[in-house]
Every structure is written in structure tokens, then in C-alpha cells.
XYZ file of C-alpha atoms in Angstrom:
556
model
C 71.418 59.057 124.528
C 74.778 60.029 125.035
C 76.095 61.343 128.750
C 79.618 62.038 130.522
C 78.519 64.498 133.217
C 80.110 61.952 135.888
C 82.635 59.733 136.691
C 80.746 56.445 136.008
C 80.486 57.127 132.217
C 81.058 53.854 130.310
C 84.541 54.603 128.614
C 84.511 51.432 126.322
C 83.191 53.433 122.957
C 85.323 56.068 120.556
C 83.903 58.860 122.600
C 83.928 58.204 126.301
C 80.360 58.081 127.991
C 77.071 56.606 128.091
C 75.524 56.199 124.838
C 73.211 53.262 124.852
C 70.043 53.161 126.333
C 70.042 53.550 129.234
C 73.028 54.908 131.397
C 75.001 53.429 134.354
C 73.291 55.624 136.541
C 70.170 54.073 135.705
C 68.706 57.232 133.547
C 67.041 55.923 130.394
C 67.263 57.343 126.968
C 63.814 59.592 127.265
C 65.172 61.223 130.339
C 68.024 61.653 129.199
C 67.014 63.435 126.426
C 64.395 65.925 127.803
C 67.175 67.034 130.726
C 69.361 67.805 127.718
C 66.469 70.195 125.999
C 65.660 71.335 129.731
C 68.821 72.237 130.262
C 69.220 74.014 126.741
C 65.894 75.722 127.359
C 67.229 77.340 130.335
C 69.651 78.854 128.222
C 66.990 81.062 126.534
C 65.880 81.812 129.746
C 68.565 82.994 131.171
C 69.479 85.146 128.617
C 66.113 87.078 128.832
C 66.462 86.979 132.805
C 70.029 88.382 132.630
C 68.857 90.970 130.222
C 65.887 92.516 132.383
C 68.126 92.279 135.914
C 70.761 94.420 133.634
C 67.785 97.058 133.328
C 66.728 96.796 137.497
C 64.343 94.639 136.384
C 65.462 91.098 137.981
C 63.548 88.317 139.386
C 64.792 86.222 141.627
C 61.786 83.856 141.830
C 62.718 83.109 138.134
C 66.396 82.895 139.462
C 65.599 80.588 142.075
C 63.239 78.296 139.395
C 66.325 78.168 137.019
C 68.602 76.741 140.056
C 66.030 74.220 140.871
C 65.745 72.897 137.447
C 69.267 72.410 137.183
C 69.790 70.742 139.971
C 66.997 68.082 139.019
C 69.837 67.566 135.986
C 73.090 66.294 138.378
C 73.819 62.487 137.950
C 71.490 60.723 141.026
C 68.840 63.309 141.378
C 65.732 62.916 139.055
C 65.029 60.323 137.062
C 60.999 61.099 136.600
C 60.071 61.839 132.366
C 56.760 63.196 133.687
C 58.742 65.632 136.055
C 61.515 66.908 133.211
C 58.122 67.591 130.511
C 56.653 69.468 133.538
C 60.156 71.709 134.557
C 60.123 72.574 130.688
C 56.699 73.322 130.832
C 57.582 76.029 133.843
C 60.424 76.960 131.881
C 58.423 78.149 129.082
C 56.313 80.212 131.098
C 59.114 81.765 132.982
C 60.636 82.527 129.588
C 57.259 84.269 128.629
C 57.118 86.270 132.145
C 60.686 87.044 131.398
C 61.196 88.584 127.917
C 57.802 90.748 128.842
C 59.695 92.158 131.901
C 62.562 92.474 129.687
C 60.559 94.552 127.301
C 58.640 96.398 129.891
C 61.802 97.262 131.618
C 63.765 98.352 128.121
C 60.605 101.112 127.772
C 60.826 102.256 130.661
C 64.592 102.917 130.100
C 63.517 104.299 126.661
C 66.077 102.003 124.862
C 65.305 99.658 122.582
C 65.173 95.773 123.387
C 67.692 93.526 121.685
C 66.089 91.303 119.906
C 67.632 87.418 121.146
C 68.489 84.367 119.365
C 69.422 81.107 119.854
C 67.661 79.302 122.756
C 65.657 82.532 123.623
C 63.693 81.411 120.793
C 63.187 78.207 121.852
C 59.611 76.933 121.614
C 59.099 73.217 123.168
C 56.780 70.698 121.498
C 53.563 70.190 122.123
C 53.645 66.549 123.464
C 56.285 64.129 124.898
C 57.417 62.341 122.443
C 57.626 65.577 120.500
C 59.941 67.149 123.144
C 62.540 64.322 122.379
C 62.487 64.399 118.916
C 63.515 68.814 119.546
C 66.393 66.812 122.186
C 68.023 65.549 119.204
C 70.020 68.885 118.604
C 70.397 69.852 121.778
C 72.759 67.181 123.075
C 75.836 67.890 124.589
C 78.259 67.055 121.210
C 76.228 69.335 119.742
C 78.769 71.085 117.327
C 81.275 68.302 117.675
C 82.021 68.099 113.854
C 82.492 72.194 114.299
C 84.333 72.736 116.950
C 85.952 69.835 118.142
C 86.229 67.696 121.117
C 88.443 69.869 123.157
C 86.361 72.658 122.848
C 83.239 70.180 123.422
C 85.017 69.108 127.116
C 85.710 72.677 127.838
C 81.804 73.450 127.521
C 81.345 70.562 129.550
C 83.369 71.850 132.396
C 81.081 75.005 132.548
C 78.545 73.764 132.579
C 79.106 70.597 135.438
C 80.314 73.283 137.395
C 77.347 75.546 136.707
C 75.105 72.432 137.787
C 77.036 72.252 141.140
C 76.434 75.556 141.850
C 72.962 75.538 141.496
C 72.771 72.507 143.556
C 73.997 74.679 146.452
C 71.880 77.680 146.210
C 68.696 75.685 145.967
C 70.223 74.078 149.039
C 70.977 77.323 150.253
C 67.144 78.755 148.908
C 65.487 76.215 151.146
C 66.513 77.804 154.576
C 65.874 81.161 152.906
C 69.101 82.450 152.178
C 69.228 83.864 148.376
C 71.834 86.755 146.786
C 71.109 88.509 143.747
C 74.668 88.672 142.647
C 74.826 85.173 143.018
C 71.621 85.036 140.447
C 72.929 86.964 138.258
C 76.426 85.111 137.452
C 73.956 81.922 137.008
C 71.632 84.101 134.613
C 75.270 85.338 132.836
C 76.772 81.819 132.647
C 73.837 80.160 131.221
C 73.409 82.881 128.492
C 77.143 82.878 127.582
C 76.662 78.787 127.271
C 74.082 79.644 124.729
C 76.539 81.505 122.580
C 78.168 78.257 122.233
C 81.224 79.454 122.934
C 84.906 78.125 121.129
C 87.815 80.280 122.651
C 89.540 77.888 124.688
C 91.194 80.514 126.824
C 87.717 82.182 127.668
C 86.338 79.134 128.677
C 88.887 78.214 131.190
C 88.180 82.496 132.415
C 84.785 81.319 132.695
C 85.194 78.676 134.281
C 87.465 79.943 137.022
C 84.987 82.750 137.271
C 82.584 80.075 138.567
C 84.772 78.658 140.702
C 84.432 82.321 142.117
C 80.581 82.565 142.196
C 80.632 79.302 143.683
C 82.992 80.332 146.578
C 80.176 82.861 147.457
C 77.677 80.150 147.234
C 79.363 78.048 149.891
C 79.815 81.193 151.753
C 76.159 81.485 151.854
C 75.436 78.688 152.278
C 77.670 78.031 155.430
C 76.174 81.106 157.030
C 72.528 79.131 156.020
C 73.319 76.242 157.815
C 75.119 78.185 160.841
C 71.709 80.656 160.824
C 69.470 77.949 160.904
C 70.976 75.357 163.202
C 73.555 76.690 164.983
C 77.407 76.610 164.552
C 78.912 72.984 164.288
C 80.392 71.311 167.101
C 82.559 68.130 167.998
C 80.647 65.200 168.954
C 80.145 61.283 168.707
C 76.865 59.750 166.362
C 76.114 56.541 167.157
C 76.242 54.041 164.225
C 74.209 50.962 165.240
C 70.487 51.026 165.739
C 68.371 51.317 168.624
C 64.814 49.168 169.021
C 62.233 51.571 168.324
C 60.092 52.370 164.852
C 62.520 54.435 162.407
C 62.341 56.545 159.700
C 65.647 57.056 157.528
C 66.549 60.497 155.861
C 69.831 60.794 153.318
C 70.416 63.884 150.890
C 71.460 67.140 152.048
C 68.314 68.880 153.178
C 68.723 69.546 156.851
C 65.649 71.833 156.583
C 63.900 68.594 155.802
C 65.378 66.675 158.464
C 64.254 69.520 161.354
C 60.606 69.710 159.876
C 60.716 65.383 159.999
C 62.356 65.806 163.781
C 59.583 68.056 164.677
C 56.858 66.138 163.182
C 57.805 62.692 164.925
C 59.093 64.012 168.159
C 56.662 62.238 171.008
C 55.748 59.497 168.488
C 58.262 57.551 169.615
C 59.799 56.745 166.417
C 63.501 57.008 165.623
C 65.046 59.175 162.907
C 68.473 57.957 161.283
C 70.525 59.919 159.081
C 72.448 58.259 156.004
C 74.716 59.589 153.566
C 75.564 63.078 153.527
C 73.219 63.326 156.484
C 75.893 62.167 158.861
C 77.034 65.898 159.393
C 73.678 67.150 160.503
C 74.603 66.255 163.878
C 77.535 68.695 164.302
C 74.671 70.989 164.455
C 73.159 71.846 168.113
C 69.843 72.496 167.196
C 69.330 69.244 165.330
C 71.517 66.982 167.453
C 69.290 68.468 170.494
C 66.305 66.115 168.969
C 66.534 62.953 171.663
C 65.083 60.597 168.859
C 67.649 61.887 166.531
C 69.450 58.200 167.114
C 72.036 58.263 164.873
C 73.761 57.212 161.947
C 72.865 54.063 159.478
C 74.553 53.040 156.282
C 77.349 53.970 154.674
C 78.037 55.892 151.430
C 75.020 56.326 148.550
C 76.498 53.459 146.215
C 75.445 50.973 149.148
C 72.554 52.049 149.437
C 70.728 48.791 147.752
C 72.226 46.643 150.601
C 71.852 49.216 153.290
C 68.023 50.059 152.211
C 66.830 46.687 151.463
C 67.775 45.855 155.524
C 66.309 48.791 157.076
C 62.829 48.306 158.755
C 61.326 51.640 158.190
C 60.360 54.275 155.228
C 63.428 56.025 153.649
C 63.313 59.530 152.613
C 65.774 61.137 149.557
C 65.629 64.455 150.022
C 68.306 65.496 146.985
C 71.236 63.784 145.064
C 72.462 60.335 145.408
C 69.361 58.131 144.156
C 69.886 54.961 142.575
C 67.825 52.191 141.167
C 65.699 51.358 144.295
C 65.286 47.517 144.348
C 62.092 45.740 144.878
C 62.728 44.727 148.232
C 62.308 47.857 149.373
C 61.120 50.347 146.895
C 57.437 50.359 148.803
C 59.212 52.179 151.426
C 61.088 54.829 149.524
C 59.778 58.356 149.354
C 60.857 61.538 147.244
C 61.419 64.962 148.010
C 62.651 68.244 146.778
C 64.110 67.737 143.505
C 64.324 63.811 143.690
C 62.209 61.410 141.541
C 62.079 58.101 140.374
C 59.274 56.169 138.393
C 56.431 54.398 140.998
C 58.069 56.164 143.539
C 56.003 58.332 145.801
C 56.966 62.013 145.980
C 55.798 64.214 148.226
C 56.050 67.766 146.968
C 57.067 69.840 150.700
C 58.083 69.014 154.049
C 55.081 67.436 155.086
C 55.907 64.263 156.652
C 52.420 62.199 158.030
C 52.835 59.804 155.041
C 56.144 58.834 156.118
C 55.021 58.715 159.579
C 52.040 56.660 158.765
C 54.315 54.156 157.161
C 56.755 54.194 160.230
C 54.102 52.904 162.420
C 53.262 50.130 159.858
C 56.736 48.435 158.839
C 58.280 46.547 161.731
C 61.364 49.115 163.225
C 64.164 47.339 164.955
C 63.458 44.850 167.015
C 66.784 45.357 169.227
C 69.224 47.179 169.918
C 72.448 46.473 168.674
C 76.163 47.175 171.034
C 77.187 50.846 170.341
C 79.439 52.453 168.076
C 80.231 55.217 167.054
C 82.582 58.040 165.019
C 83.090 61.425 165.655
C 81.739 64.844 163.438
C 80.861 68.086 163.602
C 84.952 69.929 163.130
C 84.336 72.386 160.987
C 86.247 75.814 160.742
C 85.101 77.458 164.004
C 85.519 74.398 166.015
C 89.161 73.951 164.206
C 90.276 77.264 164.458
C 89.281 77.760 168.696
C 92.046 75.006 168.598
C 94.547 76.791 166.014
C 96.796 77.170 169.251
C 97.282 73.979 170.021
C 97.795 72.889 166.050
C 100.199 75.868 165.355
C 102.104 74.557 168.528
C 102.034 71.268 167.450
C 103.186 72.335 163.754
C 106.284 74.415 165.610
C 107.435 71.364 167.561
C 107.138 68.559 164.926
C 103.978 66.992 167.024
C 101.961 67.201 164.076
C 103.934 67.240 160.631
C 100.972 67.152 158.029
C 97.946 67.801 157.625
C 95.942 65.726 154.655
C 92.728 66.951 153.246
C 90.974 63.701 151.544
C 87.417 64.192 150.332
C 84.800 64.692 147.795
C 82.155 63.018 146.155
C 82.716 59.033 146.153
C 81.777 56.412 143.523
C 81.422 52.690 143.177
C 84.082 51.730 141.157
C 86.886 49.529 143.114
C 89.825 51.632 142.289
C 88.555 54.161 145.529
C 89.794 51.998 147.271
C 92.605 53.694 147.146
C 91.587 56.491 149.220
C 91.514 54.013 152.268
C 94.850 52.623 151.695
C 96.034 55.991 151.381
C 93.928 57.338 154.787
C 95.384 54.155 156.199
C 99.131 54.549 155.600
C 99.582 58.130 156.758
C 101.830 58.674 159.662
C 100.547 58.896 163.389
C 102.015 62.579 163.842
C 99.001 63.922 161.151
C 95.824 64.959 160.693
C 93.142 64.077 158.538
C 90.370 66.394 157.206
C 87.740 64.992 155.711
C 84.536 66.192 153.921
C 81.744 64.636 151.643
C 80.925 61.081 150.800
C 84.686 59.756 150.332
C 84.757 59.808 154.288
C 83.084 56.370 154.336
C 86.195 54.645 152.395
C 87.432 54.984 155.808
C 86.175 56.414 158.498
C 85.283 53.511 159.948
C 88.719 52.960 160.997
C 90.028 54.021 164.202
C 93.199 56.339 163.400
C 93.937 57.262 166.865
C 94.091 60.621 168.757
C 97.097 63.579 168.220
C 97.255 66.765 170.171
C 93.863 65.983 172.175
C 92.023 65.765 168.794
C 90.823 62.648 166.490
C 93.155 62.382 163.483
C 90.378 61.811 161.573
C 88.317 64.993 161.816
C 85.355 64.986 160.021
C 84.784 68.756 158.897
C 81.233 67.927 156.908
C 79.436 67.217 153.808
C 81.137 68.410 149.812
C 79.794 72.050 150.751
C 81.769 72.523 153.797
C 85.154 71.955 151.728
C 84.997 75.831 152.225
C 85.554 75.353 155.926
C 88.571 73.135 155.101
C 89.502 76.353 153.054
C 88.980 78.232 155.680
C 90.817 75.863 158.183
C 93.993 76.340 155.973
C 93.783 80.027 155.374
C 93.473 80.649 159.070
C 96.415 78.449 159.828
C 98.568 80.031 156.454
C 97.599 83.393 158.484
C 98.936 82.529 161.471
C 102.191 80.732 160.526
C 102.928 84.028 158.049
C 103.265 82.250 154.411
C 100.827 80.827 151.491
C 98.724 78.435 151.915
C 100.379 76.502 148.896
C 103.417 76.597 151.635
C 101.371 74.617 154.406
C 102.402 71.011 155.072
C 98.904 70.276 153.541
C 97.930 67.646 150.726
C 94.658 67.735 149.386
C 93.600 64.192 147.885
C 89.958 64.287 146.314
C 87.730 62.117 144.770
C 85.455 63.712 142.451
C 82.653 61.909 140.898
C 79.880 64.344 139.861
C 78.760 67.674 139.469
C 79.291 69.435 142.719
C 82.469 67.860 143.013
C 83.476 69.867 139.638
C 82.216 73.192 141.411
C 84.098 72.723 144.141
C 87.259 72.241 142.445
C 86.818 75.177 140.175
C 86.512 77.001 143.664
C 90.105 75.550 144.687
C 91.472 76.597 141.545
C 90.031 80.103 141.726
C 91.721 80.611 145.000
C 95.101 79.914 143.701
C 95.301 76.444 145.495
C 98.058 73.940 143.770
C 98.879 70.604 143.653
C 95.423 69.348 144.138
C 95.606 65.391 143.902
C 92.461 64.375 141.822
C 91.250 60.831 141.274
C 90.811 58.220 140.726
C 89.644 58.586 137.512
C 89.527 61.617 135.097
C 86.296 63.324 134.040
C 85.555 61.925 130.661
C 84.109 64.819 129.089
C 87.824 66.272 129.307
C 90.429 65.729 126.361
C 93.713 64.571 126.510
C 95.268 67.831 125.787
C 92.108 69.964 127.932
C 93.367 67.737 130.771
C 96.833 68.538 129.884
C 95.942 72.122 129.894
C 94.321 71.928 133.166
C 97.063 70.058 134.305
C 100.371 72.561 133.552
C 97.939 76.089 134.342
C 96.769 75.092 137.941
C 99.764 72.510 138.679
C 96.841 69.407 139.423
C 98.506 65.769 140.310
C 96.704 62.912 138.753
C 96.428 60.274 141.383
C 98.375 57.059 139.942
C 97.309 53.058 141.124
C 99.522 53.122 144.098
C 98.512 54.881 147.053
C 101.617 54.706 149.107
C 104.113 55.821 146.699
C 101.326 59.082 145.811
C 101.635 59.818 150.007
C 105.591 59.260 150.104
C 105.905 61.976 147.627
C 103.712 64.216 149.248
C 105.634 63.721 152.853
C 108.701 63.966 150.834
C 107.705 67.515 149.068
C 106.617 68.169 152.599
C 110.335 68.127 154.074
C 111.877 69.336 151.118
């Protein structure tokens, strides 16, 4: 196998990334394999599904199915052979239902089809073990010899960010909102990735072009979470349990959470949130669920420790799986795109099994003193108060404002982020978003202006309300947002992470600090590149001296 889509890739070999086995993630050599031909089957069908929508002749069903399936391919999600021979399966009848359309849709325009190549072609093997041996060529150094590795990396970006992307519209999908624009820049991506493309300076075009797309992904899907449960708002999660039965939820899929809210309200069992959960309640009509309790755990890379010492079924409703353990892997449950081996999956929101096994394992037997941390800032509930911050900006009350997110990892060197979150100066502000908030937001940073410090504006997607935070406050004070007293500091560790910053790019935003460590599937001189065209900041060892030269290019 070989695999550098995130930031735990082994970097001890020649080329950096996992090539043994079986991967740090946990993904064996099988899997890996048949997400790599998925992935390059989708290819093919995206070629014939951007073809017919060029003709009228779209279909977003088909859309929505290629989103899906690459979502089950981000580091965390799926780790199920029997799953990735099934999605392929789909694929290949999607590709059928799709070059037909095409065709049908060509006559009826009285021009002649084109006839496609490449993975349009694509036929997938008959058994398992015969879909591997097809994997072979389809890795992702395929061309390596040709090409080269910087060339190689630059494919790589595309197609991370691509993966992030699709993570948010299937997000997005599930509470109904969908955009055929949106479908079609997927459908166009995927078929120019299937060109194999070598330009270096289209690539990077490309690739900012995503960061585009995926700008009115998060739009969407903002508006999807606003439409469904209301529009966030400050307020305190408890962080301790309460004695009761309880069923734990992490992911993203607050659709998921409402239908498991719904189903257990009047049992009289307790629903936690973990992980990237811990935003749902900012939002009213969630938050309004009495046995909603709270907030357990910390960030997905405890999750073996946290898990193995909770006393109820655990649900994963999307990315952030790991190995479970055997202490508690009887209690885990699948959903959505998730899947693990021996792990039970259940297919929709329908709950009773979980519910079943809430009444059987034990619950808390007490409950523990309260604690708890505040959520629920983003953009509207930031911007009601823009009076009060531009005030405080004017006078010297507040004389930063740090954004420090993104998607965390395990490795010791994030530590960094909460020495960093730690040092800053009493007179600013911290927004957060995404996993990296649990390097520190257990600490107590103190009040300024009437507001937390630490204001939690929500989960990797909502970085567009931190966006929007700092456009509306660039608006106000008449300059560029590259002019604020604003740092961003993010983490990035996997896919979604790499959409997001191809968003930030796209919108012109500069000196981006990015750490801790670099993605391997970049080169030395793509990095470089990267580097001197959208003026990033590597994040060095030492966390103070990185935040003394961003108060000092504050001042200056």
C-alpha cells in the first residue's frame, strides 16, 4: 500500500507515507487498495456525468453518490473491504446509467458523443481479490517515473481538497440541501484528475478553483445547518456526566443527532456529544432537547481512553474512527459513511438498536460536580456584537484577534497550539473552530469586552463564519482583511482541513500560519511554491517566538 493523504503518514522511507501493510491510521493494505481503484473509478464516472449535465442532461442523484463515495475515502472514515467492493460495485452501475444518458442526451442534441478514455473505460473485476490486483495501477504515484514527484504532490493537493469538499456536501445532502453548480465543479474536477494532468501552473488554478467551489459548499452548508436547527447562539455545555443511561454520538451529523434526540426523548436516557459534536449545542433546536446533557471526551485521537470509560453505546456518525479497542468495541455502532470490521452498522437514522443497548450497559452511576465551556459564537452571534469589538479595536481594549483551528492530530508537537493559546495577551481574542479547540479549551482564558476570549465559533466547516467574522469587521473598520490585527494559526491534519485552506487561499487571505507539520504528499520546492504565491508561514518548534512576531507585525 502506499498513502500520504494525512498528516500521520510515516515519513521514515525515501518517499514520505505509509507503505507497509497496514497504515498508521489503522487501514490495511486491501482497503487501501480498493479506495485507490474506487477513487480512480469515479474518475470515469465523472467524466460521463460531466458530459451529459453539459447537454441538460445532469443527475444529481449520481452527483450526490459520487460525493458519498468519496467521502468514505478521507483518513478515519471507512475502513470496511466489503463496503469499498460494494461502492465500486454502485459505481459501475452509475457509470452504465451515465454514459446511456450521455448518449441519449447527445441524440437528442443531434451531435455526436465523444467517445471517452481513460477511467471511463474502466471495467472492475469480477471478484475481490481481482479488484486489488486492477489497484495496482491506480495508486496515487501512479506516473511517478513520468512526471515526477512535484507534479505527483500537486495531484495530490486536488484531489485532498476534492475529498474535503465532498465531505461537506454529503454533510450538507443529509439535511437536504444540494446545488447543481456545486455538482458540476465535482463532476469537472474529477474528470480533469483523470487526464492526469502535469502543468504545474494549472494545477495550482485548479486547485484554487476548489478552494472556490468549496467556499460555496460551506456557504451551503451553513445555511443547512441554520435551516435545520436554527441560527447558533452563545451558551455553556456541561462537560461532566450526569447519572442516568447514555448514549454517546461524535462525527458531524447533527441530522443524526436530532433523529437520536427524538427517538430517546421520554426514555430517560442521556445523549452526550463528543468530538466535533460539541458545537451542536450552539443550535436552539437541538440544545432545546432536556436530555441533551452535554459534552464527554475530548478530541477523536482520545477516543480509546475516552470510549473504553463510557457506560453506554457510542455512535460514529462520519470521520474520526480509529481502531476501536476490545474493551469497548461491543458498544460501538456505525453510521453514514463510517465502517469498521465486526462493527455493527446501521444503514439510516434508525436508532432502537442503540437504544436497546442503552438500557442494557450500566449508564453512570453518579453524577459528577459541573463544568463546563462555552460555544455556539459563530458569525451572527459575533457580528450583533461588532460594536462593542470595533470599539474595543479603536481604544486599544482589544489589540488582536487570533484565529487557531483546524483539524487536530496525535502527534506531541500540537502541543504547541496550547502553549501558543496560552501565551497570548489578556487584551485578545481567540477564535476557534474544529478539533484543535481541545488542545486548549479547557483552560480558562478569562473574559474581555463582556465576551469569553476563547470563543468557540464551531466545527472545521464553520471556518467560513470566522471568514465571515473578519470580513464584516475589515468592512467596518474600511481596509483588507489582510490589514486586520488578525493571525490565523491552523492545524491541518486531513482532508477537509486541505479544502478549507484552499478556500483561504482563494479569498486572497495571507500569512496563514500552518502546522505543525507539512503535508507529505507536497515537495520541497511545491511547498516552496505554495509558500512565496500565497505568502503561508510555516509554524517553527517554538510557540512564543511564532506569537511575538505576529504581535510585533501587528504594531508595525
Amino acid at each position: 500500500m502506499f498513502c500520504y493523504q494525512c498528516e500521520q503518514a510515516d515519513r521514515s522511507g525515501p518517499i514520505p507515507g505509509c507503505s507497509l501493510t497496514r497504515g498508521t491510521c489503522g487501514k490495511d493494505e486491501p482497503t487501501s487498495a480498493l479506495q485507490d481503484l474506487l477513487i480512480y473509478q469515479l474518475k470515469g464516472v465523472a467524466d460521463y456525468a460531466a458530459h451529459a449535465r453539459r447537454l441538460g442532461a445532469g443527475d444529481d442523484e449520481a452527483a450526490g453518490f459520487l460525493a458519498l463515495a468519496m467521502f468514505t475515502t478521507l483518513t478515519n472514515v471507512n475502513f470496511s473491504q466489503t463496503r469499498f467492493v460494494e461502492l465500486i460495485r454502485q459505481a459501475e452501475l452509475y457509470r452504465a446509467h451515465l454514459k446511456a444518458r450521455y448518449e441519449q442526451a447527445a441524440a437528442d442534441a443531434g451531435v455526436t458523443p465523444e467517445t471517452l478514455t481513460g477511467p471511463a473505460t474502466f471495467v472492475p473485476a469480477s471478484t475481490t481479490d481481482g479488484l486489488i490486483e486492477q489497484a495496482a495501477s491506480h495508486g496515487i504515484l501512479a506516473g511517478l517515473e513520468q512526471v515526477g514527484p512535484d507534479v505527483i504532490g500537486l495531484r495530490a493537493l486536488n484531489l485532498y481538497g476534492l475529498k474535503g469538499i465532498c465531505a461537506y456536501i454529503h454533510h450538507a445532502a443529509v439535511m437536504g440541501y444540494t446545488d447543481p453548480a456545486v455538482f458540476a465543479d465535482v463532476e469537472d474536477a474529477l474528470g480533469y484528475l483523470g487526464t492526469d494532468p502535469t502543468d504545474i501552473e494549472d494545477l495550482l488554478e485548479h486547485a484554487l478553483g476548489l478552494g472556490r467551489t468549496n467556499l460555496s459548499v460551506l456557504d451551503m452548508l451553513n445555511r443547512a445547518n441554520s435551516g435545520s436547527f436554527g441560527t447558533p447562539s452563545p451558551t455553556t455545555v456541561r462537560t461532566t456526566p450526569v447519572a442516568g443511561k447514555a448514549i454517546l454520538i461524535s462525527g458531524h451529523d447533527f441530522p443524526g443527532l436530532k433523529a437520536l434526540l427524538e427517538q430517546t426523548e421520554g426514555t430517560g436516557i442521556n445523549v452526550y456529544t463528543h468530538g466535533e459534536m460539541l458545537p451542536a449545542h450552539g443550535y436552539p433546536e437541538l440544545r432545546a432537547y432536556p436530555h441533551l446533557a452535554g459534552n464527554y471526551g475530548g478530541a477523536w485521537q482520545d477516543q480509546q481512553v475516552d470510549f473504553a470509560n463510557f457506560p453506554g453505546p457510542i455512535i460514529m456518525t462520519s470521520n474520526c474512527m480509529i481502531e476501536p479497542r476490545q474493551a469497548y468495541k461491543h458498544q460501538i455502532f456505525t453510521n453514514g459513511p463510517v465502517g469498521w470490521p465486526g462493527v455493527r452498522h446501521i444503514a439510516d437514522h434508525d436508532f432502537s438498536e442503540v437504544i436497546q443497548a442503552a438500557r442494557a450497559l450500566p449508564g453512570f452511576t453518579e453524577t459528577a460536580p459541573e463544568k463546563s465551556i462555552p460555544v455556539g459564537f459563530g458569525h451572527k452571534a459575533v457580528l450583533e456584537l461588532s460594536d462593542e469589538v470595533l470599539d474595543a479595536v479603536r481604544t486599544g481594549k482589544l489589540t488582536h484577534i487570533f484565529v487557531m483551528g483546524g483539524c487536530d492530530g496525535a502527534s506531541p508537537g500540537r502541543n504547541y497550539f496550547r502553549e501558543y493559546a496560552e501565551a497570548t495577551p489578556d487584551n485578545t481574542l481567540i477564535l476557534t473552530m474544529g478539533c484543535a479547540k481541545y488542545r486548549f479549551n479547557d483552560l480558562d482564558f478569562g473574559t474581555l469586552i463582556g465576551l469569553p476570549r476563547l470563543l468557540d465559533v464551531g466545527q472545521c466547516n464553520d471556518s467560513y463564519s470566522a471568514v465571515r467574522i473578519a470580513m464584516g469587521l475589515a468592512e467596518a473598520l474600511g481596509c483588507e482583511v489582510n490589514d486586520l490585527p488578525l493571525t490565523m494559526v491552523l492545524s491541518w491534519f486531513e482532508q477537509k482541513a486541505v479544502a478549507v485552506l484552499l478556500t483561504l487561499l482563494a479569498l486572497g487571505i495571507r500569512d496563514i500560519n500552518l502546522g505543525p507539520t507539512l503535508p507529505a504528499f507536497l515537495t520541497p520546492a511545491a511547498i516552496q511554491i505554495v509558500v512565496e504565491r500565497f505568502g503561508l508561514h510555516l509554524i517553527g518548534d517554538d510557540p512564543i517566538a511564532d506569537l511575538d512576531k505576529a504581535m510585533a507585525g501587528a504594531t508595525a
